[in-house]
Short mmCIF file of C-alpha atoms in Angstrom, two decimals:
data_model
loop_
_atom_site.label_atom_id
_atom_site.label_comp_id
_atom_site.label_asym_id
_atom_site.label_seq_id
_atom_site.Cartn_x
_atom_site.Cartn_y
_atom_site.Cartn_z
CA MET A 1 -4.06 14.96 219.10
CA LYS A 2 -6.52 12.69 217.42
CA ASN A 3 -4.87 10.75 214.64
CA GLN A 4 -6.81 11.24 211.44
CA GLN A 5 -5.39 8.13 209.88
CA ASN A 6 -6.95 5.87 212.56
CA ASP A 7 -10.44 7.34 212.20
CA PRO A 8 -12.60 4.77 210.34
CA LYS A 9 -14.88 7.54 209.06
CA ARG A 10 -12.00 9.01 207.08
CA HIS A 11 -10.81 6.96 204.19
CA LYS A 12 -10.26 9.53 201.44
CA LEU A 13 -6.96 11.29 200.85
CA ILE A 14 -8.78 14.56 200.12
CA GLU A 15 -12.16 15.28 201.65
CA TYR A 16 -14.56 18.16 202.23
CA ALA A 17 -13.95 20.22 205.36
CA ASN A 18 -16.25 22.87 206.77
CA GLY A 19 -15.99 23.05 210.52
CA PRO A 20 -13.86 24.35 213.38
CA SER A 21 -10.25 25.24 212.55
CA LEU A 22 -7.88 22.26 212.99
CA GLU A 23 -10.86 20.31 214.30
CA GLU A 24 -8.78 17.48 215.81
CA ILE A 25 -7.15 19.83 218.33
CA ASN A 26 -9.72 22.63 218.55
CA GLY A 27 -10.76 23.21 222.18
CA THR A 28 -8.83 20.20 223.48
CA VAL A 29 -6.54 21.91 226.03
CA GLU A 30 -8.15 22.57 229.42
CA VAL A 31 -7.47 25.92 231.11
CA PRO A 32 -7.96 26.65 234.83
CA LYS A 33 -10.64 28.98 236.15
CA ASP A 34 -10.10 31.50 238.95
CA LYS A 35 -6.48 30.46 239.43
CA GLY A 36 -3.35 32.58 239.84
CA PHE A 37 -1.70 34.53 237.03
CA TRP A 38 1.27 32.19 236.54
CA ARG A 39 -0.74 28.97 236.57
CA THR A 40 -3.17 30.42 234.04
CA LEU A 41 -0.36 31.74 231.87
CA LEU A 42 1.27 28.30 231.86
CA ALA A 43 -1.98 26.75 230.60
CA TYR A 44 -2.17 29.26 227.75
CA SER A 45 1.54 29.05 226.89
CA GLY A 46 2.50 27.09 223.78
CA PRO A 47 0.80 28.55 220.70
CA GLY A 48 3.12 31.56 220.92
CA ALA A 49 6.13 29.25 220.64
CA LEU A 50 4.83 27.70 217.41
CA VAL A 51 4.33 31.21 216.03
CA ALA A 52 7.73 32.45 217.20
CA VAL A 53 9.42 29.67 215.21
CA GLY A 54 8.55 31.50 211.99
CA TYR A 55 10.44 34.56 213.20
CA MET A 56 13.70 32.67 213.69
CA ASP A 57 13.69 30.21 210.80
CA PRO A 58 16.74 29.66 208.53
CA GLY A 59 15.58 32.44 206.19
CA ASN A 60 16.41 35.03 208.89
CA TRP A 61 19.94 33.94 209.58
CA SER A 62 22.06 35.23 206.72
CA THR A 63 20.21 38.59 206.52
CA SER A 64 20.82 39.36 210.19
CA ILE A 65 24.44 38.17 210.28
CA THR A 66 25.32 39.92 207.00
CA GLY A 67 23.61 43.11 208.22
CA GLY A 68 25.86 43.04 211.29
CA GLN A 69 28.99 42.39 209.23
CA ASN A 70 28.30 45.30 206.89
CA PHE A 71 26.81 47.97 209.16
CA GLN A 72 27.75 47.04 212.72
CA TYR A 73 24.81 47.60 215.09
CA LEU A 74 22.93 50.07 212.87
CA LEU A 75 20.16 47.60 211.89
CA MET A 76 19.36 46.54 215.47
CA SER A 77 16.50 49.05 215.42
CA VAL A 78 15.03 47.31 212.35
CA ILE A 79 14.90 44.00 214.24
CA LEU A 80 13.26 45.77 217.19
CA VAL A 81 10.61 47.54 215.09
CA SER A 82 9.91 44.34 213.10
CA SER A 83 9.43 42.43 216.35
CA LEU A 84 7.05 45.04 217.77
CA ILE A 85 4.99 44.96 214.56
CA ALA A 86 4.97 41.16 214.74
CA MET A 87 3.66 41.29 218.33
CA LEU A 88 0.84 43.62 217.26
CA LEU A 89 -0.17 41.51 214.25
CA GLN A 90 0.00 38.23 216.16
CA TYR A 91 -2.11 39.70 218.97
CA MET A 92 -4.79 40.60 216.45
CA ALA A 93 -4.59 37.16 214.81
CA ALA A 94 -5.03 35.33 218.12
CA LYS A 95 -7.89 37.66 219.11
CA LEU A 96 -9.66 37.05 215.79
CA GLY A 97 -9.49 33.29 216.29
CA ILE A 98 -10.63 33.35 219.92
CA VAL A 99 -13.49 35.83 219.50
CA THR A 100 -14.94 34.73 216.13
CA GLN A 101 -14.05 31.01 216.51
CA MET A 102 -12.71 31.12 212.94
CA ASP A 103 -9.15 31.21 211.74
CA LEU A 104 -8.04 33.99 209.39
CA ALA A 105 -8.54 31.90 206.24
CA GLN A 106 -12.07 30.91 207.27
CA ALA A 107 -12.94 34.48 208.20
CA ILE A 108 -11.69 35.87 204.87
CA ARG A 109 -13.52 33.19 202.89
CA ALA A 110 -16.76 33.77 204.84
CA ARG A 111 -16.74 37.45 203.84
CA THR A 112 -15.43 37.22 200.26
CA SER A 113 -16.12 35.39 197.00
CA LYS A 114 -15.16 31.84 196.10
CA ALA A 115 -12.92 33.05 193.26
CA LEU A 116 -10.97 35.37 195.54
CA GLY A 117 -10.67 32.60 198.11
CA ILE A 118 -9.04 30.29 195.55
CA ILE A 119 -6.60 33.02 194.43
CA LEU A 120 -5.58 33.79 198.02
CA TRP A 121 -5.18 30.08 198.76
CA ILE A 122 -2.82 29.58 195.82
CA MET A 123 -0.84 32.69 196.75
CA THR A 124 -0.47 31.60 200.37
CA GLU A 125 0.53 28.08 199.31
CA PHE A 126 3.39 29.57 197.31
CA ALA A 127 4.44 31.58 200.36
CA ILE A 128 4.49 28.43 202.50
CA MET A 129 6.53 26.61 199.85
CA ALA A 130 8.98 29.52 199.77
CA THR A 131 9.60 29.13 203.49
CA ASP A 132 9.82 25.37 202.98
CA ILE A 133 12.64 25.90 200.47
CA ALA A 134 14.58 27.75 203.17
CA GLU A 135 13.93 24.88 205.58
CA VAL A 136 15.07 22.27 203.02
CA ILE A 137 18.26 24.20 202.36
CA GLY A 138 18.93 24.80 206.04
CA ALA A 139 18.28 21.20 207.11
CA ALA A 140 20.20 19.67 204.18
CA ILE A 141 23.22 21.88 204.81
CA ALA A 142 23.10 21.07 208.54
CA LEU A 143 23.11 17.34 207.75
CA TYR A 144 26.00 17.85 205.33
CA LEU A 145 28.02 19.85 207.86
CA LEU A 146 27.34 17.57 210.83
CA PHE A 147 27.54 14.16 209.16
CA ASN A 148 29.24 14.85 205.82
CA ILE A 149 26.19 13.54 203.93
CA PRO A 150 26.30 14.60 200.25
CA LEU A 151 23.91 17.47 199.60
CA VAL A 152 21.68 15.62 197.13
CA ILE A 153 21.15 12.78 199.60
CA ALA A 154 20.68 15.27 202.45
CA VAL A 155 17.94 17.01 200.47
CA PHE A 156 16.11 13.71 200.01
CA ILE A 157 16.51 12.92 203.72
CA THR A 158 14.60 16.12 204.55
CA VAL A 159 11.56 14.54 202.89
CA PHE A 160 11.45 11.91 205.62
CA ASP A 161 10.69 14.48 208.30
CA VAL A 162 7.13 13.44 207.45
CA LEU A 163 7.84 10.44 209.72
CA LEU A 164 8.57 12.87 212.56
CA LEU A 165 5.23 14.53 211.91
CA LEU A 166 3.44 11.15 212.00
CA LEU A 167 5.00 10.48 215.41
CA LEU A 168 4.00 13.89 216.71
CA THR A 169 0.36 13.45 215.70
CA LYS A 170 0.15 10.57 218.18
CA ILE A 171 1.48 12.32 221.28
CA GLY A 172 -0.92 15.25 221.74
CA PHE A 173 -0.78 18.94 220.94
CA ARG A 174 0.49 20.00 224.38
CA LYS A 175 3.57 17.81 223.94
CA ILE A 176 4.18 19.23 220.46
CA GLU A 177 4.22 22.71 222.03
CA ALA A 178 6.76 21.49 224.62
CA ILE A 179 9.02 19.99 221.93
CA VAL A 180 8.96 23.25 219.97
CA VAL A 181 9.86 25.23 223.11
CA CYS A 182 12.81 22.90 223.75
CA LEU A 183 14.10 23.35 220.19
CA ILE A 184 13.78 27.14 220.54
CA LEU A 185 15.81 26.99 223.76
CA VAL A 186 18.52 24.99 221.93
CA ILE A 187 18.77 27.73 219.29
CA LEU A 188 18.75 30.48 221.93
CA LEU A 189 21.42 28.87 224.13
CA VAL A 190 23.75 28.23 221.16
CA PHE A 191 23.75 31.88 220.16
CA VAL A 192 23.88 33.19 223.74
CA TYR A 193 27.02 31.07 224.26
CA GLN A 194 28.70 32.25 221.07
CA VAL A 195 27.88 35.92 221.63
CA ALA A 196 28.96 35.75 225.30
CA LEU A 197 32.37 34.51 224.19
CA SER A 198 32.68 37.38 221.72
CA ASP A 199 32.27 40.09 224.41
CA PRO A 200 30.34 42.55 222.21
CA ASP A 201 30.09 46.31 222.66
CA TRP A 202 26.81 46.44 224.61
CA GLY A 203 26.79 50.23 224.47
CA GLY A 204 26.82 50.00 220.68
CA VAL A 205 24.03 47.39 220.82
CA ILE A 206 21.79 49.66 222.91
CA LYS A 207 22.55 52.67 220.69
CA GLY A 208 21.67 50.57 217.63
CA LEU A 209 18.18 49.96 219.05
CA ILE A 210 17.34 53.65 218.53
CA PRO A 211 15.95 54.21 214.99
CA SER A 212 17.69 56.84 212.86
CA ALA A 213 17.60 58.14 209.29
CA ALA A 214 20.84 56.24 208.59
CA THR A 215 18.94 52.97 209.05
CA ILE A 216 17.03 53.43 205.77
CA ALA A 217 19.70 55.34 203.83
CA SER A 218 20.69 54.23 200.34
CA HIS A 219 24.39 54.70 201.14
CA PRO A 220 27.02 53.63 201.97
CA SER A 221 27.10 50.42 199.94
CA VAL A 222 29.07 47.52 201.45
CA ALA A 223 29.47 44.25 199.51
CA GLY A 224 26.51 45.18 197.31
CA MET A 225 24.26 46.01 200.28
CA ASN A 226 23.19 49.40 201.61
CA PRO A 227 21.36 50.02 204.91
CA LEU A 228 17.97 50.23 203.15
CA SER A 229 18.38 46.91 201.34
CA GLY A 230 19.67 45.34 204.54
CA ALA A 231 16.64 46.66 206.44
CA LEU A 232 14.27 45.37 203.75
CA GLY A 233 15.93 41.95 203.91
CA ILE A 234 15.49 41.74 207.68
CA ILE A 235 11.87 42.92 207.53
CA GLY A 236 11.06 40.53 204.69
CA ALA A 237 12.57 37.60 206.57
CA THR A 238 10.87 38.51 209.85
CA VAL A 239 7.14 39.19 209.31
CA MET A 240 5.61 36.24 207.45
CA PRO A 241 2.00 35.77 206.33
CA HIS A 242 1.57 32.13 207.33
CA ASN A 243 2.16 32.96 211.00
CA LEU A 244 -1.03 35.03 211.08
CA TYR A 245 -3.10 32.13 209.72
CA LEU A 246 -1.43 29.69 212.11
CA HIS A 247 -1.93 31.81 215.23
CA SER A 248 -5.60 32.46 214.50
CA ALA A 249 -6.08 28.67 214.37
CA ILE A 250 -3.97 27.37 217.27
CA SER A 251 -5.23 30.11 219.62
CA GLN A 252 -8.47 28.09 219.53
CA THR A 253 -6.87 24.96 221.01
CA ARG A 254 -7.81 26.12 224.53
CA LYS A 255 -11.20 25.10 225.85
CA ILE A 256 -13.17 28.32 226.39
CA ASP A 257 -16.78 29.07 227.29
CA HIS A 258 -17.67 31.43 224.43
CA SER A 259 -20.99 32.34 226.04
CA ASP A 260 -19.01 34.10 228.79
CA ASP A 261 -17.39 37.34 227.59
CA ASP A 262 -15.11 37.42 230.63
CA ALA A 263 -13.74 33.95 229.76
CA VAL A 264 -13.13 35.09 226.18
CA ALA A 265 -11.41 38.26 227.45
CA GLN A 266 -9.17 36.13 229.69
CA ALA A 267 -8.22 33.94 226.73
CA VAL A 268 -7.36 36.99 224.61
CA ARG A 269 -5.31 38.48 227.44
CA PHE A 270 -3.26 35.38 228.21
CA SER A 271 -2.80 34.52 224.53
CA ALA A 272 -1.29 37.99 224.12
CA TRP A 273 1.05 37.36 227.08
CA ASP A 274 2.11 34.01 225.62
CA SER A 275 2.69 35.47 222.16
CA ASN A 276 4.64 38.50 223.39
CA ILE A 277 6.91 36.43 225.63
CA GLN A 278 7.75 33.98 222.84
CA LEU A 279 8.23 36.74 220.25
CA SER A 280 10.56 38.49 222.69
CA LEU A 281 12.68 35.32 222.60
CA ALA A 282 12.59 35.47 218.80
CA PHE A 283 13.73 39.11 218.98
CA ILE A 284 16.63 38.08 221.21
CA VAL A 285 17.64 35.28 218.79
CA ASN A 286 17.56 37.61 215.77
CA SER A 287 19.47 40.26 217.71
CA LEU A 288 22.08 37.68 218.69
CA LEU A 289 22.46 36.73 215.01
CA LEU A 290 23.20 40.36 214.09
CA ILE A 291 25.52 40.75 217.09
CA MET A 292 27.36 37.62 215.90
CA GLY A 293 27.96 39.34 212.58
CA VAL A 294 29.55 42.28 214.40
CA ALA A 295 31.33 40.78 217.39
CA VAL A 296 32.12 37.14 216.61
CA PHE A 297 33.79 37.75 213.25
CA LYS A 298 36.34 40.36 212.26
CA SER A 299 34.78 43.22 210.34
CA GLY A 300 34.36 42.23 206.69
CA ALA A 301 35.89 38.80 207.27
CA VAL A 302 32.87 36.78 206.10
CA LYS A 303 32.88 36.89 202.30
CA ASP A 304 30.48 33.95 201.97
CA PRO A 305 27.22 34.74 203.88
CA SER A 306 25.73 31.31 203.12
CA PHE A 307 25.36 28.70 205.86
CA PHE A 308 28.50 27.01 204.49
CA GLY A 309 30.44 30.24 204.79
CA LEU A 310 29.24 30.96 208.32
CA TYR A 311 30.09 27.41 209.42
CA GLU A 312 33.55 27.73 207.91
CA ALA A 313 34.07 31.14 209.50
CA LEU A 314 33.26 29.76 212.95
CA SER A 315 36.08 27.24 212.64
CA ASN A 316 38.55 29.59 210.91
CA THR A 317 40.59 31.27 213.63
CA SER A 318 41.79 34.01 211.26
CA MET A 319 38.21 35.30 210.91
CA LEU A 320 37.32 35.44 214.63
CA SER A 321 37.49 38.58 216.71
CA ASN A 322 39.19 37.63 220.00
CA SER A 323 41.45 35.07 221.67
CA VAL A 324 38.66 33.38 223.65
CA LEU A 325 36.68 32.65 220.48
CA ILE A 326 39.82 31.47 218.73
CA ALA A 327 40.62 29.03 221.56
CA VAL A 328 37.11 27.55 221.52
CA ALA A 329 36.96 27.47 217.70
CA LYS A 330 40.03 25.23 217.57
CA SER A 331 37.96 22.48 219.19
CA GLY A 332 35.28 22.80 216.50
CA VAL A 333 32.58 23.51 219.09
CA LEU A 334 31.45 26.83 217.61
CA SER A 335 30.79 25.51 214.11
CA VAL A 336 29.14 22.29 215.34
CA LEU A 337 26.78 24.22 217.62
CA PHE A 338 25.87 26.49 214.70
CA ALA A 339 24.93 23.46 212.57
CA VAL A 340 22.92 21.94 215.46
CA ALA A 341 20.97 25.19 215.85
CA LEU A 342 20.36 25.24 212.08
CA LEU A 343 18.96 21.70 212.17
CA ALA A 344 16.74 22.53 215.18
CA SER A 345 15.40 25.59 213.36
CA GLY A 346 14.49 23.56 210.29
CA GLN A 347 12.70 20.86 212.30
CA ASN A 348 10.69 23.45 214.21
CA SER A 349 9.51 24.99 210.96
CA THR A 350 8.44 21.55 209.70
CA ILE A 351 5.77 21.34 212.39
CA THR A 352 4.39 24.85 211.97
CA GLY A 353 4.50 24.87 208.17
CA THR A 354 2.40 21.72 207.94
CA LEU A 355 -0.23 22.97 210.39
CA THR A 356 -0.47 26.27 208.50
CA GLY A 357 -0.91 24.48 205.19
CA GLN A 358 -3.84 22.56 206.61
CA VAL A 359 -5.39 25.76 208.00
CA ILE A 360 -5.37 27.62 204.67
CA MET A 361 -6.54 24.59 202.66
CA GLU A 362 -9.51 24.00 204.95
CA GLY A 363 -10.28 27.70 205.31
CA PHE A 364 -10.03 28.91 201.72
CA VAL A 365 -11.14 25.90 199.66
CA HIS A 366 -12.76 23.60 202.27
CA MET A 367 -10.50 20.62 201.57
CA ARG A 368 -8.66 18.45 204.08
CA MET A 369 -5.74 16.07 203.72
CA PRO A 370 -4.06 13.93 206.38
CA LEU A 371 -1.17 15.91 207.85
CA TRP A 372 1.41 13.36 206.68
CA ALA A 373 0.11 13.56 203.08
CA ARG A 374 0.01 17.33 203.22
CA ARG A 375 3.62 17.43 204.41
CA LEU A 376 4.82 14.92 201.86
CA VAL A 377 3.30 16.80 198.90
CA THR A 378 4.60 20.25 199.88
CA ARG A 379 8.05 18.94 200.78
CA LEU A 380 8.41 16.99 197.50
CA ILE A 381 7.48 20.14 195.56
CA SER A 382 9.90 22.25 197.61
CA VAL A 383 12.90 19.94 197.09
CA ILE A 384 12.63 20.18 193.29
CA PRO A 385 14.15 23.69 192.93
CA VAL A 386 16.79 22.81 195.54
CA LEU A 387 17.80 19.65 193.65
CA ILE A 388 17.89 21.56 190.35
CA CYS A 389 20.12 24.19 191.95
CA VAL A 390 22.48 21.58 193.43
CA ALA A 391 22.66 19.63 190.16
CA SER A 392 23.16 22.67 187.92
CA THR A 393 26.03 24.02 190.04
CA SER A 394 27.81 20.70 190.63
CA ARG A 395 30.54 21.57 188.09
CA LEU A 396 31.10 25.08 189.46
CA SER A 397 33.49 26.15 192.19
CA VAL A 398 32.54 25.49 195.81
CA ILE A 399 31.91 29.17 196.50
CA ASP A 400 29.62 29.42 193.44
CA GLN A 401 27.62 26.41 194.64
CA HIS A 402 27.20 27.98 198.06
CA THR A 403 26.21 31.33 196.55
CA ALA A 404 23.65 29.69 194.26
CA LEU A 405 21.92 27.93 197.16
CA ASN A 406 21.96 31.13 199.21
CA ASN A 407 20.48 33.09 196.30
CA LEU A 408 17.76 30.48 195.80
CA MET A 409 16.77 30.77 199.45
CA ASN A 410 16.75 34.58 199.36
CA ASN A 411 14.98 34.87 195.99
CA SER A 412 12.26 32.41 196.97
CA GLN A 413 11.20 34.84 199.69
CA VAL A 414 9.68 37.07 196.98
CA PHE A 415 6.47 35.04 197.35
CA LEU A 416 6.19 36.28 200.93
CA ALA A 417 6.09 39.86 199.65
CA PHE A 418 3.07 38.95 197.51
CA ALA A 419 1.17 37.10 200.21
CA LEU A 420 1.82 39.31 203.25
CA PRO A 421 -0.58 42.21 202.41
CA PHE A 422 -3.42 39.72 201.84
CA SER A 423 -3.14 38.43 205.38
CA MET A 424 -2.41 41.73 207.14
CA LEU A 425 -5.10 43.91 205.54
CA PRO A 426 -8.05 41.50 206.10
CA LEU A 427 -6.82 40.84 209.65
CA LEU A 428 -6.83 44.55 210.44
CA LEU A 429 -10.19 45.22 208.77
CA MET A 430 -11.91 42.37 210.58
CA THR A 431 -10.46 43.08 214.03
CA ASP A 432 -11.46 46.76 213.55
CA SER A 433 -15.04 45.66 212.84
CA LYS A 434 -17.76 45.92 215.50
CA ALA A 435 -19.83 43.34 213.61
CA GLU A 436 -17.01 40.78 213.74
CA MET A 437 -15.60 41.47 217.19
CA SER A 438 -18.37 43.32 219.12
CA ASP A 439 -17.70 46.59 220.95
CA ARG A 440 -15.73 44.85 223.68
CA PHE A 441 -13.18 43.10 221.48
CA LYS A 442 -12.72 45.32 218.41
CA ASN A 443 -9.38 47.12 218.20
CA VAL A 444 -8.97 50.11 220.49
CA LEU A 445 -7.80 53.38 218.93
CA TRP A 446 -4.06 52.95 219.54
CA VAL A 447 -4.09 49.40 218.14
CA LYS A 448 -6.03 50.61 215.08
CA ILE A 449 -3.57 53.47 214.43
CA CYS A 450 -0.46 51.32 214.94
CA GLY A 451 -2.08 48.56 212.88
CA TRP A 452 -2.70 50.80 209.87
CA ILE A 453 0.80 52.29 210.06
CA SER A 454 2.27 48.77 210.18
CA VAL A 455 0.13 47.36 207.36
CA ILE A 456 0.70 50.31 205.01
CA GLY A 457 4.40 50.52 205.87
CA LEU A 458 5.12 46.80 205.45
CA THR A 459 3.09 46.59 202.24
CA TYR A 460 5.01 49.55 200.79
CA LEU A 461 8.40 48.17 201.80
CA ASN A 462 7.60 44.72 200.42
CA LEU A 463 6.37 46.08 197.10
CA ILE A 464 9.23 48.54 196.50
CA GLY A 465 11.66 45.68 196.97
CA LEU A 466 10.05 43.60 194.21
CA PRO A 467 12.02 45.05 191.23
CA ASP A 468 15.35 44.10 192.82
CA SER A 469 13.90 40.72 193.88
CA PHE A 470 12.83 39.96 190.31
CA ALA A 471 16.24 41.00 189.01
CA GLY A 472 17.84 38.70 191.61
CA PHE A 473 16.44 35.67 189.77
CA LEU A 474 18.67 36.54 186.78
CA GLY A 475 21.92 36.04 188.68
CA ASP A 476 24.99 38.24 188.92
CA HIS A 477 25.73 38.49 185.21
CA ALA A 478 22.43 39.72 183.79
CA SER A 479 22.50 42.29 181.01
CA ALA A 480 20.96 45.74 181.35
CA ALA A 481 18.13 44.72 179.00
CA GLU A 482 17.34 41.65 181.12
CA ILE A 483 17.32 43.73 184.29
CA ASN A 484 14.98 46.26 182.68
CA MET A 485 12.61 43.45 181.66
CA ALA A 486 12.70 42.08 185.22
CA HIS A 487 11.88 45.52 186.61
CA LEU A 488 9.01 45.90 184.14
CA ALA A 489 7.60 42.51 185.16
CA ALA A 490 7.86 43.59 188.81
CA TYR A 491 5.92 46.80 188.16
CA VAL A 492 3.18 44.79 186.41
CA ALA A 493 3.09 42.46 189.42
CA ILE A 494 2.79 45.43 191.77
CA VAL A 495 -0.20 46.77 189.81
CA LEU A 496 -1.85 43.33 189.95
CA VAL A 497 -1.22 43.07 193.71
CA LEU A 498 -2.77 46.50 194.31
CA ALA A 499 -5.79 45.62 192.14
CA LEU A 500 -6.23 42.35 194.03
CA LEU A 501 -5.96 44.21 197.34
CA ALA A 502 -8.69 46.58 196.21
CA TRP A 503 -10.89 43.60 195.26
CA CYS A 504 -10.25 42.00 198.65
CA THR A 505 -11.03 45.24 200.50
CA VAL A 506 -14.32 45.78 198.64
CA ASP A 507 -15.40 42.18 199.24
CA LEU A 508 -14.58 42.43 202.94
CA TYR A 509 -16.45 45.75 203.23
CA HIS A 510 -19.60 44.29 201.70
CA GLY A 511 -19.23 41.11 203.74
CA ASP A 512 -19.01 43.17 206.93
CA LYS A 513 -22.16 45.11 205.95
CA ARG A 514 -24.07 41.88 205.33
CA LEU A 515 -22.97 40.55 208.71
CA ALA A 516 -24.03 43.76 210.49
CA GLN A 517 -27.45 43.65 208.81
CA ALA A 518 -27.92 39.98 209.73
CA GLN A 519 -27.03 40.72 213.36
CA LYS A 520 -29.45 43.66 213.44
CA ALA A 521 -32.23 41.50 212.05
CA SER A 522 -31.63 38.71 214.56
CA GLY A 523 -30.75 40.89 217.54
CA ALA A 524 -27.36 39.16 217.95
CA THR A 525 -24.34 41.02 219.33
CA HIS A 526 -21.62 38.57 218.29
CA ALA A 527 -20.60 37.11 214.95
CA MET A 528 -21.27 33.37 214.94
CA PRO A 529 -18.83 31.10 213.07
CA THR A 530 -19.79 30.84 209.37
CA TYR A 531 -17.06 28.63 208.00
CA ALA A 532 -18.36 28.40 204.43
CA GLY A 533 -20.14 31.70 203.86
CA GLY A 534 -18.90 34.04 201.20
CA GLN A 535 -20.26 34.86 197.81
CA ASP A 536 -20.33 31.94 195.45
#
């Protein structure tokens, strides 16, 4: 990867950007021509791993494990359906990037107004910061658990992962992909080992993969959670908006002859293979987390679902389900491996979160910052609420401190619910468009139908969960009047989101019509990259 900081032409911290997505790495990875399937797949493999990281970040962990503790294998089907939806959305995102040579942010901005672009940029920035909060909490807790570093200091240490990013910018994008794959394998192997020791009921696991009405029932309620709220938590932690922006950008890192439709079709095909393989690994990791909740711990044993509580439970023999686990736990291996996996997850998300931030800044508002500066700014903003939470709970009991951090991580995910529809809906509309994608690459009927079901379903589920999410910010001792006010604020927010979605849809419709007319006038059959575009 070309290092921006060593380029003499670039001397400003913030500068204008209106060109190919992630220009320093765009089209830099050579791919073979007329070679075998496996060799070609290897050349295209990598971007899917960076995307898959977002589906197994620290924000997923407690929801999956707690879901297993409370409802056994019932919510396995939710993880499966979420993963299938993710595969569909990520396929469309990669296809958009490869065919149009624009990432999702650039494509939206080229078809909509400047004002809408700024609003969507701000909204997506908040979503990225929300995931960053989960990474700060996860990494800081991992450092505390592994090295007994006080939490406040551990939080500050997470800021210095910018140095890791500086190192990575010097070694090339292909090596970054390899590092991410290695970290994913660390996470996968840790949970495979722990679940293998627990000897789960595989018949129950397979049965849990079959969706049923009980999966989205509002009863029974266990520890304040019912199956519906558990399902919403898993869905909310799984499908994230920034992954769609990221995939549409990094799918363009392969060097493709865009004048050759067959070469473009090959890139789309192998990018889909790469994405689906890596997201299958993410599905396995999330499934293993839920299985851990069922099989590793005794039913109902984990009262503290925070990372602290799970670490403690893995070293507490009275909470584990069988003699083999108990024997291994006495050595401390189980809890240490859990903390190592948590640290690996946080570091993986550091890389992808920074790249995504650059994509949306360049795409929506045409500004560029050096990656190290971008990372430093977002991380410093993200540590503020974590430090406030740690400081404000320092005089409380240990369990209250853990609960407060866990609640901060979960409540911060509300920003994902706002941002997700504004990435999914434009993605679907543009990949359904003949003007954008041409007849050959626009969505086929089954993709269009499944896409609309997924977009409408996820948008509905995210929005109906907002009232409880808003109330969650008030803590466990809120009065009825405060809860009612929180619900009212949530309903106002829902109306604003729907109005903004309507605005976005209308803008995209008119933008598509303008593009079709321009193509008709020029005789073109493909949409050419128009990075600025839009209505000013």
